[in-house]
Amino acid sequence: MNTAKRHHFRCRSLACIFLFCLSSSPASGQSTMQGDTNDLVFEPAYFRDANPATALDMVQRVPGFTIDGGDAVRGYAGGAGNVLIDGARPSTKNITLTAVLQAIPASQVERIELIRGERPGIDRQGAQLLVNVVRKQEQSATRSYTLSGYAYPDGIVRPSLRFETSRRTGSGGWEGSLLLSTNQDESGTGTRLRRDAQGQEIERADIAIDSPIKGGEARLAGDFPFAGGTLRGNGSLTYQDYRTHERLSFATGPFGGTEARIDDRIETVSGELGAEWTRQFGKALTSKVLLLGTRKDTAIRSASDEGGVTSDFASDSLADERILRIAFDRPSDDGLGWEAGGEIAYNSLGSRAGLTLDGLPFALPNSNVIVTEWRGDLFGRIKWQLTPAFQAEGTIRAEQSALRQRDRSNGESYGRDFTYVKPKLALQWDIGARDQLRLRAEREVSQLDFSDFASTASLIEGTIDAGNADLKPETAWILEAAWERRFIRDGAVTMTLRHDRIDNVLDRVAIGTLDAPGNIGRGTVNAAALGLSWPLDSLGLQGGRVNFDGEWRHSTVRDPITGNKRSITAKAPFAGEFHATLDRPELKSTFTLDVYFGQELTYSRIDEVRRTNAQPYVSLKWTYRPNTRLTLEASAENILSRRRDRDRSLYDGPRDSGDLLFEESRSFRSRPGLFLSLRYQ
């Protein structure tokens, strides 16, 4: 099928979905799904056919909702996800929402709420949709044990063990979990081919990649009455050892008949302590105080041996973050409410790196630095219910940060202060019982990645990146429109259009002869997203459902080397996933097809253009729950043995003036695997 036909087919398919949803009858009043035009409530009976074991199983089945764990940024507001537990966000940044939900047994869930509008006491923090997991206010105690493992065709087995326990009373409770895991990232075999500027083959090698992972995680969380309110606490400790072993067997070229080996190891240890106190004063004011501290130690070791010629890279870094956040929320009976608060955060990163190439030391700029930041954020928000069907929200945020960097090798210091005002206007219109239109205009300010201030290298990727102290945060004006429609009994479709006008695009610049992160001017991103949750009962497939979430993007920025327009580095033109489930209660089984579409990424470096492409990752899963205590899961992972491609064009200088040294094509297929899991509770 050629490109034009594929585009026509895709447009026609989207049009069919659009017309079907327009013509579908409204959601019928089911006892398992209740709600008004804003919030929807899903009782446990709604999930009965799926026989869920945890709150995660339930949330993943809420139609029209996708779990978003938040951005990996400094501070709490920008890193908040879109899932609440008993009306509050988990006071953690170190543990994923998936892990938090997995620790809550389904038997403790009273209902799942899909919050589509403003609600008193709920801090949306910019999320368009929120899910609130409401637990039963009754005494209960649970324990669960999960033994799982991956098995691969070459005989490798990667087992894991997870233990979870919880205890609830009428006024609070606690839960804890312990995970010991081994796993394997995509590993397999392939080839690497290099050609000169005339297209003649100059080198060919076979590749074998193995990426074992092992780690552990311990978490303890609880909530209980305190000082007239509720105090929620969280503590966690995680460890991960991620290794990559790459072996090249040269068939042709100057190294023909020899082998090369590259070994990478990334070891991280992180810990977190957090607490949030919430209290309601009368019926008019809710206050929240959050304290959160995280610490992460990362050690990177990389070594290569190419026919006796060795290279080594070592990096050690320690990141520290402390956050204090205070917020007040006051709803109003006349439809006008407000919210105000502030956040102060201290962050630091100390990094030390060293590199030897072909046995000789290589001077890395900014290789021994410490970066610190004090940042304050004040915000005020007005929420106005203009009519029962129309509401508006206006927000103003002011952010100030003091960034300091010190080079510990020579004592030089560098500092910058930033001040930004970030307004936002959001409108929501409920059009009847089935439709909702959401509009948003907002100025966003990104946070600088502290690791960009320090030099780093990757022997596997063949790259050296200098640290850059002269960085500015990206700022962007965002215009977004989203239309959501509920159809049939519990179907949902959401279509979103977004335009980002970005200043200080963070891309790639030159520092001396090295590549480095840097700001390159103004850019734009235009995006269209489709979210679809389609029950197949009306098509005769009882218990079937398909879910699709995808976003198409087109980005532009002016290349600082050539002066031509191109896409923003590492901005994928498409990202999406597809899931199909079939519940068979009479078999006590659920069958699932998961498809994660691969991404095409382009990296425009100073002397190189690199393109990566991955085929879809596809798995088939069978879940069997013979009773409320036992869950058996078996899945065939990566059944298509997806292929990953990497193409490089490397020049002997800047791309606009240098001559092409060679073009490299690397391709490998990752191995399929079998996953088995047995959970007893």
XYZ file of C-alpha atoms in Angstrom, residues 106-342:
237
model
C -9.672 -4.676 44.380
C -11.621 -5.885 47.419
C -10.766 -2.616 49.194
C -12.134 -0.387 46.394
C -15.593 1.047 46.945
C -15.804 2.846 43.600
C -13.779 4.494 40.840
C -14.630 8.109 39.977
C -13.775 9.708 36.642
C -13.566 13.437 37.431
C -14.257 15.514 34.324
C -14.884 18.899 35.942
C -14.064 20.962 39.010
C -14.720 19.477 42.419
C -14.228 21.114 45.839
C -11.001 20.054 47.532
C -9.494 18.488 44.406
C -6.256 20.018 43.100
C -6.341 19.201 39.386
C -2.848 20.667 38.738
C -3.681 21.095 35.067
C -5.022 17.586 34.388
C -8.047 17.484 32.081
C -9.261 14.140 33.486
C -8.649 12.586 36.879
C -9.442 9.177 38.312
C -10.176 8.958 42.016
C -9.877 5.540 43.682
C -12.206 5.578 46.699
C -11.429 2.882 49.255
C -13.915 1.280 51.606
C -14.049 2.774 55.096
C -14.096 -0.541 56.895
C -11.682 -2.861 58.612
C -9.750 -5.204 56.346
C -6.377 -6.889 56.127
C -4.806 -8.427 53.037
C -1.589 -10.080 51.958
C -0.531 -11.121 48.504
C 2.415 -13.013 47.047
C 3.339 -12.849 43.375
C 5.900 -15.112 41.743
C 6.632 -14.280 38.124
C 9.292 -14.712 35.512
C 10.337 -14.297 31.892
C 11.688 -17.200 29.848
C 13.513 -16.763 26.534
C 14.331 -19.125 23.639
C 18.021 -19.284 24.578
C 17.113 -20.798 27.955
C 17.513 -17.625 30.047
C 14.965 -17.265 32.872
C 14.436 -14.000 34.781
C 12.354 -14.560 37.948
C 10.755 -11.929 40.231
C 9.044 -12.004 43.606
C 6.620 -9.424 44.999
C 5.032 -9.269 48.450
C 2.254 -6.819 49.383
C 0.353 -6.294 52.599
C -2.229 -3.760 53.763
C -4.480 -3.064 56.692
C -7.441 -0.667 56.719
C -9.623 0.619 59.527
C -12.591 2.913 59.413
C -10.363 5.975 59.731
C -7.135 5.077 57.938
C -4.632 2.361 57.285
C -1.297 1.438 55.767
C 0.166 -0.677 52.978
C 3.603 -1.981 52.202
C 5.310 -3.818 49.378
C 8.619 -5.516 48.645
C 9.820 -6.353 45.147
C 12.863 -8.371 44.096
C 13.103 -8.535 40.322
C 15.210 -9.665 37.419
C 14.293 -8.783 33.873
C 15.749 -8.258 30.454
C 15.473 -5.332 28.095
C 15.132 -6.068 24.406
C 18.056 -8.306 23.440
C 18.830 -10.070 20.200
C 21.053 -10.286 17.159
C 21.546 -8.272 13.995
C 24.046 -6.676 11.643
C 25.956 -3.413 11.252
C 26.993 -2.172 7.802
C 29.134 0.853 6.934
C 29.509 2.438 3.508
C 31.767 5.265 2.351
C 30.647 8.464 0.643
C 30.535 6.621 -2.707
C 28.249 3.915 -1.326
C 30.922 1.212 -1.241
C 30.874 -1.236 1.640
C 33.805 -0.664 3.996
C 32.771 -2.783 6.992
C 30.252 -5.447 7.959
C 29.748 -6.975 11.394
C 27.310 -9.244 13.200
C 25.843 -7.875 16.449
C 24.710 -9.663 19.607
C 23.072 -7.599 22.359
C 22.174 -8.720 25.871
C 20.586 -6.342 28.416
C 19.908 -7.959 31.825
C 18.255 -5.939 34.602
C 17.947 -6.662 38.295
C 16.613 -4.573 41.111
C 14.576 -4.225 44.237
C 11.974 -1.898 45.699
C 10.554 -1.450 49.203
C 7.671 0.873 49.986
C 5.595 1.752 53.032
C 2.655 4.181 52.966
C -0.143 5.053 55.350
C -2.834 7.544 56.285
C -4.457 8.349 59.614
C -6.301 11.197 61.395
C -4.041 13.962 62.675
C -4.705 17.448 64.082
C -8.248 17.601 62.803
C -7.319 16.396 59.332
C -5.659 13.493 57.541
C -1.927 12.830 57.419
C -0.588 10.686 54.583
C 2.962 9.427 54.599
C 5.178 7.539 52.173
C 8.669 6.079 52.248
C 10.492 4.074 49.592
C 13.871 2.697 48.630
C 14.705 1.406 45.145
C 17.743 -0.184 43.528
C 18.397 -1.001 39.868
C 21.338 -2.540 38.050
C 20.953 -2.135 34.270
C 23.590 -3.680 32.050
C 24.128 -3.836 28.312
C 26.615 -6.162 26.640
C 27.239 -5.689 22.928
C 29.504 -7.970 20.894
C 30.533 -7.220 17.302
C 32.008 -9.938 15.078
C 33.616 -8.260 12.060
C 33.219 -10.135 8.781
C 34.789 -7.515 6.480
C 36.734 -4.286 6.765
C 39.984 -3.404 8.548
C 38.934 -5.444 11.623
C 37.738 -8.450 9.598
C 38.023 -11.695 11.525
C 38.211 -9.995 14.939
C 35.711 -9.175 17.651
C 34.885 -6.066 19.678
C 32.997 -5.873 22.947
C 31.300 -3.006 24.775
C 29.910 -3.340 28.293
C 27.696 -0.733 29.946
C 26.445 -0.680 33.515
C 24.092 1.873 35.077
C 23.533 1.392 38.796
C 21.041 3.570 40.683
C 19.995 3.759 44.324
C 17.196 6.139 45.263
C 15.176 6.882 48.359
C 12.220 9.050 49.232
C 10.279 10.302 52.243
C 7.066 12.271 51.859
C 4.097 13.432 53.902
C 0.945 15.430 53.173
C -1.478 16.852 55.709
C -4.983 17.798 54.580
C -7.596 19.507 56.701
C -10.991 20.964 55.933
C -12.020 24.044 57.912
C -15.801 24.020 58.020
C -17.377 23.543 54.605
C -15.601 26.393 52.905
C -11.831 25.903 53.064
C -9.454 22.991 52.506
C -5.757 23.281 53.293
C -2.896 21.022 52.208
C 0.734 20.933 53.322
C 3.241 18.681 51.537
C 6.803 17.806 52.517
C 8.855 15.630 50.174
C 12.497 14.655 49.941
C 14.243 12.441 47.375
C 17.815 11.343 46.833
C 19.307 9.436 43.892
C 22.815 8.052 43.457
C 23.812 6.981 39.924
C 27.003 5.243 38.844
C 27.786 4.621 35.154
C 30.609 2.393 33.964
C 31.323 1.717 30.293
C 34.241 -0.168 28.738
C 35.100 -1.243 25.200
C 37.767 -3.507 23.747
C 38.300 -3.448 19.990
C 41.151 -5.776 19.116
C 43.115 -4.823 22.214
C 42.384 -1.083 21.879
C 40.453 -0.094 24.981
C 38.273 2.856 25.996
C 36.602 3.564 29.331
C 34.001 5.974 30.678
C 33.020 6.437 34.326
C 30.480 8.801 35.843
C 29.151 9.251 39.382
C 26.328 11.604 40.288
C 24.247 12.381 43.356
C 20.895 14.208 43.022
C 18.994 15.669 45.971
C 15.564 17.327 46.117
C 13.483 18.815 48.954
C 10.001 20.270 48.495
C 7.567 22.235 50.648
C 4.139 22.918 49.139
C 1.156 24.689 50.744
C -2.234 25.106 49.051
C -5.696 26.389 50.040
C -8.918 25.605 48.202
C -12.208 27.434 48.792
C -15.298 26.422 46.795
C -18.368 28.639 46.773
C -22.057 27.932 46.697
C -22.590 30.729 44.172
C -20.349 29.014 41.611
C -17.222 31.119 42.219
C -14.316 29.507 44.049
C -10.605 30.059 44.385
C -7.385 28.224 45.093
C -4.024 29.659 46.117
C -0.704 28.394 47.337
C 2.987 28.132 46.799
